[in-house]
mmCIF file of C-alpha atoms and ligand atoms in Angstrom:
data_model
loop_
_atom_site.group_PDB
_atom_site.id
_atom_site.type_symbol
_atom_site.label_atom_id
_atom_site.label_comp_id
_atom_site.label_asym_id
_atom_site.label_seq_id
_atom_site.Cartn_x
_atom_site.Cartn_y
_atom_site.Cartn_z
ATOM 1 C CA MET A 26 203.842 134.972 63.732
ATOM 2 C CA THR A 27 202.019 136.863 60.923
ATOM 3 C CA LYS A 28 200.695 139.954 62.004
ATOM 4 C CA ARG A 29 198.255 142.533 60.411
ATOM 5 C CA ILE A 30 199.771 146.089 60.516
ATOM 6 C CA LEU A 31 197.612 149.394 59.992
ATOM 7 C CA VAL A 32 199.994 152.262 59.007
ATOM 8 C CA THR A 33 198.659 155.727 59.082
ATOM 9 C CA GLY A 34 200.519 158.222 56.703
ATOM 10 C CA GLY A 35 201.900 155.324 55.077
ATOM 11 C CA ALA A 36 202.627 157.546 51.725
ATOM 12 C CA GLY A 37 204.654 159.701 53.376
ATOM 13 C CA PHE A 38 208.657 159.590 53.763
ATOM 14 C CA ILE A 39 208.807 157.537 57.218
ATOM 15 C CA GLY A 40 205.729 155.626 56.763
ATOM 16 C CA SER A 41 206.551 154.458 53.011
ATOM 17 C CA ALA A 42 209.773 153.355 54.571
ATOM 18 C CA VAL A 43 208.160 151.214 57.332
ATOM 19 C CA VAL A 44 205.670 149.931 54.582
ATOM 20 C CA ARG A 45 208.366 148.921 51.995
ATOM 21 C CA ARG A 46 210.231 147.041 55.303
ATOM 22 C CA ILE A 47 207.050 145.217 56.148
ATOM 23 C CA ILE A 48 206.602 144.009 52.420
ATOM 24 C CA THR A 49 210.547 143.336 51.868
ATOM 25 C CA GLU A 50 211.470 142.122 55.348
ATOM 26 C CA THR A 51 208.385 140.363 57.514
ATOM 27 C CA PRO A 52 205.504 137.843 56.412
ATOM 28 C CA HIS A 53 203.033 140.577 57.572
ATOM 29 C CA ARG A 54 200.049 141.885 56.020
ATOM 30 C CA VAL A 55 199.776 145.689 55.628
ATOM 31 C CA LEU A 56 197.151 148.296 55.220
ATOM 32 C CA VAL A 57 198.104 151.650 54.767
ATOM 33 C CA VAL A 58 195.504 154.682 55.683
ATOM 34 C CA ASP A 59 196.567 158.128 54.175
ATOM 35 C CA ALA A 60 194.505 161.386 52.965
ATOM 36 C CA LEU A 61 197.452 161.731 50.314
ATOM 37 C CA THR A 62 198.242 165.451 51.537
ATOM 38 C CA TYR A 63 200.962 167.430 49.202
ATOM 39 C CA ALA A 64 203.512 165.238 51.276
ATOM 40 C CA GLY A 65 201.570 161.912 50.538
ATOM 41 C CA SER A 66 202.542 159.960 47.306
ATOM 42 C CA LEU A 67 201.731 156.702 45.934
ATOM 43 C CA ALA A 68 204.728 156.116 43.741
ATOM 44 C CA SER A 69 206.471 155.864 47.227
ATOM 45 C CA LEU A 70 204.816 152.496 47.572
ATOM 46 C CA ALA A 71 205.249 151.511 43.785
ATOM 47 C CA SER A 72 207.643 148.924 44.469
ATOM 48 C CA VAL A 73 205.508 147.236 46.858
ATOM 49 C CA ALA A 74 201.953 148.224 45.532
ATOM 50 C CA GLY A 75 201.990 144.620 43.624
ATOM 51 C CA ASP A 76 202.145 142.698 46.981
ATOM 52 C CA ALA A 77 199.009 140.361 48.267
ATOM 53 C CA ARG A 78 199.985 141.478 51.669
ATOM 54 C CA TYR A 79 199.667 144.977 50.746
ATOM 55 C CA GLU A 80 196.648 147.315 50.691
ATOM 56 C CA PHE A 81 195.952 151.074 50.439
ATOM 57 C CA VAL A 82 192.589 153.393 51.274
ATOM 58 C CA HIS A 83 192.625 156.742 51.062
ATOM 59 C CA ALA A 84 191.409 158.016 53.756
ATOM 60 C CA ASP A 85 191.470 161.012 56.605
ATOM 61 C CA ILE A 86 192.398 160.127 60.484
ATOM 62 C CA CYS A 87 190.033 162.860 61.196
ATOM 63 C CA GLU A 88 186.681 160.878 60.002
ATOM 64 C CA ALA A 89 185.887 158.440 63.038
ATOM 65 C CA ASP A 90 183.156 156.396 60.724
ATOM 66 C CA ALA A 91 185.860 155.798 57.991
ATOM 67 C CA MET A 92 188.604 154.848 60.579
ATOM 68 C CA ALA A 93 186.300 152.792 62.263
ATOM 69 C CA ALA A 94 185.180 150.551 59.287
ATOM 70 C CA GLU A 95 188.484 150.330 58.026
ATOM 71 C CA LEU A 96 189.564 149.028 61.581
ATOM 72 C CA ALA A 97 186.709 146.546 61.564
ATOM 73 C CA ARG A 98 187.319 145.375 58.121
ATOM 74 C CA PHE A 99 191.262 145.110 58.341
ATOM 75 C CA ARG A 100 191.509 143.624 62.156
ATOM 76 C CA PRO A 101 194.647 145.033 62.869
ATOM 77 C CA ASP A 102 197.070 143.394 65.708
ATOM 78 C CA ILE A 103 199.351 146.632 65.638
ATOM 79 C CA VAL A 104 198.369 149.908 64.480
ATOM 80 C CA MET A 105 201.453 152.315 63.613
ATOM 81 C CA HIS A 106 200.169 156.208 63.369
ATOM 82 C CA LEU A 107 202.733 158.128 61.441
ATOM 83 C CA ALA A 108 199.611 160.346 59.603
ATOM 84 C CA ALA A 109 200.517 164.157 60.194
ATOM 85 C CA GLU A 110 201.321 167.469 59.343
ATOM 86 C CA SER A 111 205.310 167.211 59.372
ATOM 87 C CA HIS A 112 207.137 170.336 58.550
ATOM 88 C CA VAL A 113 208.216 173.170 61.317
ATOM 89 C CA ASP A 114 208.022 175.960 58.520
ATOM 90 C CA ARG A 115 204.486 174.963 57.009
ATOM 91 C CA SER A 116 203.550 175.241 60.846
ATOM 92 C CA ILE A 117 204.731 178.694 61.183
ATOM 93 C CA ASP A 118 202.897 179.913 58.497
ATOM 94 C CA GLY A 119 199.439 177.866 58.921
ATOM 95 C CA PRO A 120 199.370 176.254 62.504
ATOM 96 C CA GLY A 121 195.309 175.304 61.877
ATOM 97 C CA ALA A 122 196.370 172.266 59.986
ATOM 98 C CA PHE A 123 198.827 170.633 62.445
ATOM 99 C CA LEU A 124 196.229 171.329 64.892
ATOM 100 C CA ARG A 125 193.440 169.468 62.825
ATOM 101 C CA THR A 126 195.734 166.234 61.921
ATOM 102 C CA ASN A 127 198.135 165.741 64.475
ATOM 103 C CA VAL A 128 196.205 166.733 67.717
ATOM 104 C CA VAL A 129 192.146 166.343 66.677
ATOM 105 C CA GLY A 130 193.001 163.200 64.131
ATOM 106 C CA THR A 131 194.998 161.544 66.747
ATOM 107 C CA VAL A 132 192.375 162.045 69.462
ATOM 108 C CA THR A 133 189.793 160.641 66.795
ATOM 109 C CA LEU A 134 192.010 157.548 66.163
ATOM 110 C CA LEU A 135 192.730 157.067 69.883
ATOM 111 C CA GLN A 136 188.625 156.816 70.401
ATOM 112 C CA VAL A 137 188.176 154.570 67.248
ATOM 113 C CA VAL A 138 191.028 152.499 67.961
ATOM 114 C CA LEU A 139 189.901 151.934 71.755
ATOM 115 C CA ALA A 140 186.309 150.854 70.866
ATOM 116 C CA TYR A 141 187.947 148.417 68.281
ATOM 117 C CA TRP A 142 190.264 147.211 71.263
ATOM 118 C CA ARG A 143 187.509 146.693 73.649
ATOM 119 C CA GLY A 144 185.927 144.510 71.616
ATOM 120 C CA LEU A 145 188.818 142.114 70.977
ATOM 121 C CA ASP A 146 188.974 138.589 72.949
ATOM 122 C CA GLU A 147 191.459 138.966 76.018
ATOM 123 C CA ALA A 148 194.360 137.322 74.314
ATOM 124 C CA GLY A 149 194.221 140.288 71.175
ATOM 125 C CA ARG A 150 193.592 142.596 73.533
ATOM 126 C CA GLY A 151 197.137 141.748 75.726
ATOM 127 C CA ALA A 152 198.744 141.404 72.107
ATOM 128 C CA PHE A 153 197.762 144.982 70.673
ATOM 129 C CA ARG A 154 199.950 147.563 70.397
ATOM 130 C CA PHE A 155 199.092 151.383 69.280
ATOM 131 C CA HIS A 156 202.516 152.682 68.307
ATOM 132 C CA HIS A 157 202.558 156.606 68.198
ATOM 133 C CA ILE A 158 205.151 157.704 65.751
ATOM 134 C CA SER A 159 206.595 161.554 67.413
ATOM 135 C CA THR A 160 209.593 163.709 67.550
ATOM 136 C CA ASP A 161 212.458 164.689 69.149
ATOM 137 C CA GLU A 162 211.642 168.264 68.784
ATOM 138 C CA VAL A 163 209.182 167.959 72.001
ATOM 139 C CA PHE A 164 211.601 168.679 74.118
ATOM 140 C CA GLY A 165 212.555 172.146 72.892
ATOM 141 C CA SER A 166 216.151 172.913 72.243
ATOM 142 C CA LEU A 167 219.484 171.739 73.875
ATOM 143 C CA GLY A 168 222.146 174.516 74.318
ATOM 144 C CA GLU A 169 226.246 173.250 73.215
ATOM 145 C CA ASP A 170 226.055 170.070 75.476
ATOM 146 C CA GLY A 171 223.456 167.273 77.094
ATOM 147 C CA LEU A 172 221.238 164.611 75.377
ATOM 148 C CA PHE A 173 217.480 164.003 75.018
ATOM 149 C CA HIS A 174 216.277 160.906 76.931
ATOM 150 C CA GLU A 175 212.801 159.805 77.731
ATOM 151 C CA GLU A 176 212.453 161.465 81.048
ATOM 152 C CA SER A 177 213.224 164.760 79.389
ATOM 153 C CA ALA A 178 211.002 167.275 80.179
ATOM 154 C CA TYR A 179 208.495 168.299 77.255
ATOM 155 C CA LYS A 180 209.340 171.926 76.096
ATOM 156 C CA PRO A 181 207.679 172.487 72.590
ATOM 157 C CA ASN A 182 208.587 175.788 70.694
ATOM 158 C CA SER A 183 207.102 175.904 67.351
ATOM 159 C CA PRO A 184 203.569 174.998 66.476
ATOM 160 C CA TYR A 185 204.579 171.665 64.853
ATOM 161 C CA SER A 186 206.380 170.321 67.867
ATOM 162 C CA ALA A 187 203.711 171.692 70.232
ATOM 163 C CA SER A 188 201.061 169.995 67.943
ATOM 164 C CA LYS A 189 203.506 166.555 68.323
ATOM 165 C CA ALA A 190 203.928 167.652 72.203
ATOM 166 C CA ALA A 191 200.037 167.369 72.550
ATOM 167 C CA SER A 192 199.358 164.109 70.800
ATOM 168 C CA ASP A 193 202.064 162.643 72.878
ATOM 169 C CA HIS A 194 200.247 163.265 75.847
ATOM 170 C CA PHE A 195 196.471 161.878 74.616
ATOM 171 C CA VAL A 196 198.133 158.912 73.608
ATOM 172 C CA ARG A 197 200.048 158.409 77.347
ATOM 173 C CA ALA A 198 196.207 159.663 78.704
ATOM 174 C CA TRP A 199 194.846 156.905 76.662
ATOM 175 C CA HIS A 200 196.994 153.997 78.017
ATOM 176 C CA HIS A 201 196.916 155.130 82.047
ATOM 177 C CA THR A 202 193.282 156.203 81.622
ATOM 178 C CA TYR A 203 191.648 153.492 79.340
ATOM 179 C CA GLY A 204 194.366 150.778 79.743
ATOM 180 C CA LEU A 205 195.034 151.047 75.543
ATOM 181 C CA PRO A 206 198.472 149.094 75.467
ATOM 182 C CA VAL A 207 200.279 151.986 73.617
ATOM 183 C CA VAL A 208 204.111 152.545 72.980
ATOM 184 C CA VAL A 209 205.472 156.156 71.869
ATOM 185 C CA SER A 210 208.897 156.739 69.930
ATOM 186 C CA ASN A 211 210.199 160.289 69.647
ATOM 187 C CA CYS A 212 212.798 160.385 66.951
ATOM 188 C CA SER A 213 215.715 162.778 65.574
ATOM 189 C CA ASN A 214 215.602 164.220 61.774
ATOM 190 C CA ASN A 215 215.393 161.581 59.456
ATOM 191 C CA TYR A 216 216.991 161.956 55.972
ATOM 192 C CA GLY A 217 217.142 159.480 52.592
ATOM 193 C CA PRO A 218 215.284 158.368 49.783
ATOM 194 C CA TYR A 219 211.641 159.683 49.189
ATOM 195 C CA HIS A 220 211.392 162.626 51.365
ATOM 196 C CA PHE A 221 209.345 165.318 50.287
ATOM 197 C CA PRO A 222 212.051 168.184 48.759
ATOM 198 C CA GLU A 223 210.821 170.872 51.069
ATOM 199 C CA LYS A 224 213.259 169.848 54.012
ATOM 200 C CA LEU A 225 216.758 170.811 54.126
ATOM 201 C CA ILE A 226 218.647 168.085 52.907
ATOM 202 C CA PRO A 227 216.442 166.848 49.559
ATOM 203 C CA LEU A 228 215.807 170.799 48.995
ATOM 204 C CA THR A 229 219.513 171.426 48.970
ATOM 205 C CA ILE A 230 220.268 168.105 46.836
ATOM 206 C CA LEU A 231 217.692 169.208 43.936
ATOM 207 C CA ASN A 232 218.907 173.024 44.186
ATOM 208 C CA ALA A 233 222.481 172.161 43.804
ATOM 209 C CA LEU A 234 221.996 169.846 40.964
ATOM 210 C CA GLU A 235 219.816 172.434 39.491
ATOM 211 C CA GLY A 236 222.523 175.197 39.869
ATOM 212 C CA LYS A 237 219.708 177.310 42.403
ATOM 213 C CA PRO A 238 220.938 179.004 45.561
ATOM 214 C CA LEU A 239 221.510 177.112 48.536
ATOM 215 C CA PRO A 240 219.511 178.884 51.548
ATOM 216 C CA VAL A 241 221.036 178.208 55.135
ATOM 217 C CA TYR A 242 218.549 180.141 57.542
ATOM 218 C CA GLY A 243 220.912 182.241 60.164
ATOM 219 C CA ALA A 244 224.333 181.440 60.183
ATOM 220 C CA GLY A 245 223.633 177.507 59.864
ATOM 221 C CA GLU A 246 224.890 176.622 63.278
ATOM 222 C CA ASN A 247 221.308 175.007 64.288
ATOM 223 C CA VAL A 248 222.545 171.149 65.237
ATOM 224 C CA ARG A 249 220.453 168.292 64.262
ATOM 225 C CA ASP A 250 220.858 164.341 65.236
ATOM 226 C CA TRP A 251 220.424 162.694 61.697
ATOM 227 C CA LEU A 252 219.263 159.141 61.354
ATOM 228 C CA TYR A 253 218.859 157.489 57.743
ATOM 229 C CA VAL A 254 215.533 156.752 57.288
ATOM 230 C CA GLU A 255 215.362 153.080 56.637
ATOM 231 C CA ASP A 256 217.567 152.664 59.855
ATOM 232 C CA HIS A 257 214.248 154.376 61.541
ATOM 233 C CA ALA A 258 212.165 152.175 59.723
ATOM 234 C CA GLU A 259 213.782 149.208 61.236
ATOM 235 C CA ALA A 260 213.792 150.535 64.896
ATOM 236 C CA LEU A 261 210.057 151.233 64.289
ATOM 237 C CA LEU A 262 209.048 147.776 63.407
ATOM 238 C CA LEU A 263 211.181 146.641 66.682
ATOM 239 C CA ILE A 264 209.212 148.751 68.991
ATOM 240 C CA ALA A 265 205.740 148.341 67.256
ATOM 241 C CA GLU A 266 206.406 144.254 67.585
ATOM 242 C CA ARG A 267 208.399 144.484 70.779
ATOM 243 C CA GLY A 268 208.035 147.358 72.833
ATOM 244 C CA ARG A 269 206.484 147.154 76.387
ATOM 245 C CA ALA A 270 203.444 148.727 76.429
ATOM 246 C CA GLY A 271 203.366 152.319 78.654
ATOM 247 C CA GLU A 272 206.945 152.854 77.517
ATOM 248 C CA SER A 273 208.502 155.485 75.147
ATOM 249 C CA TYR A 274 211.534 155.049 73.359
ATOM 250 C CA ASN A 275 214.007 157.701 71.838
ATOM 251 C CA VAL A 276 215.615 156.995 68.558
ATOM 252 C CA GLY A 277 218.701 158.694 67.020
ATOM 253 C CA GLY A 278 221.571 158.491 64.673
ATOM 254 C CA GLY A 279 224.189 159.553 67.181
ATOM 255 C CA ALA A 280 225.376 161.883 64.164
ATOM 256 C CA GLU A 281 224.893 165.288 65.001
ATOM 257 C CA GLN A 282 226.084 167.912 62.200
ATOM 258 C CA ARG A 283 225.857 171.565 62.334
ATOM 259 C CA ASN A 284 223.571 172.781 59.429
ATOM 260 C CA ILE A 285 226.143 174.551 57.407
ATOM 261 C CA GLU A 286 228.393 171.376 57.398
ATOM 262 C CA VAL A 287 225.291 169.250 56.070
ATOM 263 C CA VAL A 288 224.960 171.651 52.990
ATOM 264 C CA ARG A 289 228.752 171.895 52.425
ATOM 265 C CA GLN A 290 228.861 167.918 52.459
ATOM 266 C CA ILE A 291 225.858 167.640 49.758
ATOM 267 C CA CYS A 292 227.917 170.429 47.721
ATOM 268 C CA ALA A 293 231.191 167.778 47.550
ATOM 269 C CA LEU A 294 228.854 165.070 46.931
ATOM 270 C CA VAL A 295 226.947 166.486 44.271
ATOM 271 C CA ASP A 296 230.104 167.795 42.557
ATOM 272 C CA GLU A 297 231.594 164.690 42.757
ATOM 273 C CA MET A 298 228.883 162.559 41.160
ATOM 274 C CA ALA A 299 226.686 165.138 38.783
ATOM 275 C CA PRO A 300 229.906 167.510 37.703
ATOM 276 C CA ALA A 301 228.452 170.113 35.854
ATOM 277 C CA PRO A 302 231.278 172.498 34.519
ATOM 278 C CA GLY A 303 228.251 175.499 33.699
ATOM 279 C CA ILE A 304 227.741 175.916 37.622
ATOM 280 C CA GLY A 305 230.869 174.960 38.977
ATOM 281 C CA ALA A 306 231.787 174.232 42.646
ATOM 282 C CA ARG A 307 228.337 173.908 44.838
ATOM 283 C CA GLU A 308 229.704 175.732 47.395
ATOM 284 C CA LYS A 309 229.430 179.303 45.761
ATOM 285 C CA LEU A 310 225.872 178.619 45.810
ATOM 286 C CA ILE A 311 225.508 178.740 49.254
ATOM 287 C CA ARG A 312 223.412 181.954 50.760
ATOM 288 C CA PHE A 313 222.696 182.842 54.324
ATOM 289 C CA VAL A 314 218.934 183.830 54.484
ATOM 290 C CA THR A 315 216.700 185.103 57.768
ATOM 291 C CA ASP A 316 216.663 182.692 60.592
ATOM 292 C CA ARG A 317 213.781 180.725 61.241
ATOM 293 C CA PRO A 318 211.361 182.290 64.234
ATOM 294 C CA GLY A 319 212.191 180.736 67.365
ATOM 295 C CA HIS A 320 214.851 178.062 65.460
ATOM 296 C CA ASP A 321 216.000 175.517 67.918
ATOM 297 C CA LEU A 322 219.751 175.189 68.502
ATOM 298 C CA ARG A 323 220.708 171.954 69.089
ATOM 299 C CA TYR A 324 218.867 168.359 69.245
ATOM 300 C CA ALA A 325 220.394 165.098 70.295
ATOM 301 C CA ILE A 326 219.047 161.895 71.593
ATOM 302 C CA ASP A 327 220.708 159.428 74.109
ATOM 303 C CA ALA A 328 219.313 156.164 72.408
ATOM 304 C CA GLY A 329 220.425 153.806 74.991
ATOM 305 C CA LYS A 330 217.213 152.414 75.919
ATOM 306 C CA ILE A 331 216.144 151.415 72.354
ATOM 307 C CA ARG A 332 219.779 149.747 72.020
ATOM 308 C CA ARG A 333 219.497 147.899 75.415
ATOM 309 C CA GLU A 334 216.158 146.660 75.395
ATOM 310 C CA LEU A 335 215.663 146.415 71.692
ATOM 311 C CA GLY A 336 219.000 145.687 70.404
ATOM 312 C CA TRP A 337 218.519 148.364 67.951
ATOM 313 C CA GLN A 338 221.354 150.689 66.519
ATOM 314 C CA PRO A 339 221.473 152.575 63.181
ATOM 315 C CA ARG A 340 223.400 150.893 60.769
ATOM 316 C CA GLU A 341 224.661 154.010 58.366
ATOM 317 C CA SER A 342 226.867 156.725 59.375
ATOM 318 C CA PHE A 343 225.790 160.026 58.269
ATOM 319 C CA GLU A 344 228.503 159.782 55.500
ATOM 320 C CA SER A 345 227.343 156.499 54.153
ATOM 321 C CA GLY A 346 223.562 157.289 54.221
ATOM 322 C CA LEU A 347 224.186 160.863 52.911
ATOM 323 C CA ARG A 348 226.142 159.459 49.928
ATOM 324 C CA LYS A 349 223.348 156.868 48.879
ATOM 325 C CA THR A 350 220.570 159.477 49.589
ATOM 326 C CA VAL A 351 222.528 161.927 46.949
ATOM 327 C CA ARG A 352 222.692 158.778 44.722
ATOM 328 C CA TRP A 353 218.975 158.305 45.117
ATOM 329 C CA TYR A 354 218.012 161.682 43.958
ATOM 330 C CA LEU A 355 220.320 161.273 40.847
ATOM 331 C CA ASP A 356 218.949 158.164 40.105
ATOM 332 C CA ASN A 357 215.062 158.860 40.550
ATOM 333 C CA ARG A 358 214.049 162.420 38.821
ATOM 334 C CA ASP A 359 210.791 160.252 37.724
ATOM 335 C CA TRP A 360 209.848 160.659 41.808
ATOM 336 C CA TRP A 361 210.536 164.452 42.525
ATOM 337 C CA GLU A 362 210.422 165.937 38.946
ATOM 338 C CA PRO A 363 206.381 166.376 38.968
ATOM 339 C CA ILE A 364 206.311 167.238 42.504
ATOM 340 C CA ARG A 365 208.922 170.266 42.081
ATOM 341 C CA LYS A 366 207.052 171.024 38.989
ATOM 342 C CA ARG A 367 203.271 170.840 40.560
ATOM 343 C CA VAL A 368 203.215 170.365 44.231
ATOM 344 C CA TYR A 369 206.367 172.748 45.564
ATOM 345 C CA GLY A 370 209.184 174.530 43.679
ATOM 346 C CA GLY A 371 211.323 175.216 46.375
ATOM 347 C CA GLY A 372 210.381 178.775 48.126
ATOM 348 C CA ARG A 373 210.867 180.233 50.955
ATOM 349 C CA LEU A 374 208.445 178.860 53.759
ATOM 350 C CA GLY A 375 207.871 180.128 57.431
ATOM 351 C CA ALA A 376 209.671 183.541 56.877
ATOM 352 C CA SER A 377 206.602 185.287 58.777
ATOM 353 C CA VAL A 378 207.437 186.696 62.341
HETATM 354 P P1 LIG B 409 205.301 162.801 55.369
HETATM 355 O O1 LIG B 409 204.937 164.623 55.748
HETATM 356 O O2 LIG B 409 206.542 163.123 54.783
HETATM 357 O O3 LIG B 409 203.964 162.001 55.666
HETATM 358 C C1 LIG B 409 202.792 162.326 56.307
HETATM 359 C C2 LIG B 409 202.012 161.545 55.538
HETATM 360 O O4 LIG B 409 200.549 161.708 56.459
HETATM 361 C C3 LIG B 409 201.434 162.146 54.123
HETATM 362 O O5 LIG B 409 201.372 160.756 53.302
HETATM 363 C C4 LIG B 409 200.142 162.539 54.275
HETATM 364 O O6 LIG B 409 199.208 162.295 53.025
HETATM 365 C C5 LIG B 409 199.714 161.950 55.652
HETATM 366 N N1 LIG B 409 198.481 162.473 56.318
HETATM 367 C C6 LIG B 409 198.467 163.832 56.696
HETATM 368 N N2 LIG B 409 197.272 164.086 56.917
HETATM 369 C C7 LIG B 409 196.851 162.911 57.443
HETATM 370 C C8 LIG B 409 195.748 162.904 57.714
HETATM 371 N N3 LIG B 409 194.804 163.736 58.155
HETATM 372 N N4 LIG B 409 194.926 161.196 57.570
HETATM 373 C C9 LIG B 409 195.603 160.671 56.908
HETATM 374 N N5 LIG B 409 196.799 160.810 56.416
HETATM 375 C C10 LIG B 409 197.422 161.972 56.418
HETATM 376 O O7 LIG B 409 206.002 162.832 57.118
HETATM 377 P P2 LIG B 409 207.347 161.991 57.346
HETATM 378 O O8 LIG B 409 208.246 162.905 57.448
HETATM 379 O O9 LIG B 409 206.988 160.870 57.010
HETATM 380 O O10 LIG B 409 206.910 162.155 59.324
HETATM 381 C C11 LIG B 409 205.796 160.669 59.333
HETATM 382 C C12 LIG B 409 206.049 160.778 60.896
HETATM 383 O O11 LIG B 409 206.977 160.938 61.930
HETATM 384 C C13 LIG B 409 205.355 162.273 61.666
HETATM 385 O O12 LIG B 409 204.337 161.814 62.532
HETATM 386 C C14 LIG B 409 206.065 162.986 62.083
HETATM 387 O O13 LIG B 409 205.876 163.912 63.213
HETATM 388 C C15 LIG B 409 207.036 161.944 62.584
HETATM 389 N N6 LIG B 409 208.592 162.325 62.662
HETATM 390 C C16 LIG B 409 209.269 162.913 61.494
HETATM 391 C C17 LIG B 409 210.226 163.095 61.645
HETATM 392 C C18 LIG B 409 211.454 163.669 60.051
HETATM 393 O O14 LIG B 409 212.650 163.875 60.423
HETATM 394 N N7 LIG B 409 210.838 163.432 59.006
HETATM 395 C C19 LIG B 409 211.458 162.721 62.496
HETATM 396 C C20 LIG B 409 210.858 162.365 63.455
HETATM 397 C C21 LIG B 409 209.064 162.132 63.873
#
């Protein structure tokens, strides 16, 4: 059945992957609502922008009237909420924007979505979903072993993860108190095409390409469970369409890597795909720098529930996904060059103590 899906944050990294997938792989219609902060780019949606099933509205989720007007006009069957401030380092430098968008923005959206949902007929209310997209960082840090599952306790450590944890709690409360049919997903670190070059993988690819130093926080021993963004987009659409109301689903790549190993693999791929005799072996550009304050040691996901209930598992290994990602950055300079020049050049963020 053709559905109408409103995607907040659809001009961002993961949101744009979801929107491209909706247009290329489903019959559904999509309305993107995005404030186009530093992290949002309409260039990430250029490949689908001409499709008659796609619409874009420039709006802020904190503006209740604008959001209510879009809900009344578009009449979605599903709201997928991805709009957020998403970078831990920026949350250390300036937590206010994280409180505003991730917490106040999510509660504002919940209020207007609740009013909209109450106005639907019984069948519409039953079929509706508010899908809140969140992170595994809400569970805090793991030691050497163990995995996060859906019942893991919330122990957020950074201003970013605290703001996401707060938003998860509000979403849960709107289900239990008002009966809004919500579903939450908590995902591990994503990587892939259209990733804003402030995060480890795209920053390292571009610095390696340009022969610039490759900063690695601390000793590079922190472990993340990496997931290719298009695998995440597939999981998100399954959860939005078939996830059980009131439930949460953990999503992960089963691909744990130490940061230093990630950087070394990128160096080898860039050396192979873009050899530069003037630069030499990219590994020589690695520099260990002061660690991120409060840096969580390890995140890893048990994705058994989504595999059992919805039949999802990642298609890409870390090796295949990373190769595709490096190739994409080499082939898509017109996407990242304006960002590197005008929005963010790669300087250190979040070092404050
Ligand atoms: P992103 O920073 O690339 O994109 C965020 C988007 O939200 C941007 O397009 C931005 O313009 C928009 N936005 C920000 N504030 C807004 C506001 N007030 N109103 C409307 N739009 C606004 O983020 P991402 O990496 O694509 O992450 C998307 C979601 O997934 C976030 O909720 C994030 O917490 C979550 N998540 C991310 C990861 C990851 O590895 N990137 C992992 C798990 C979960």
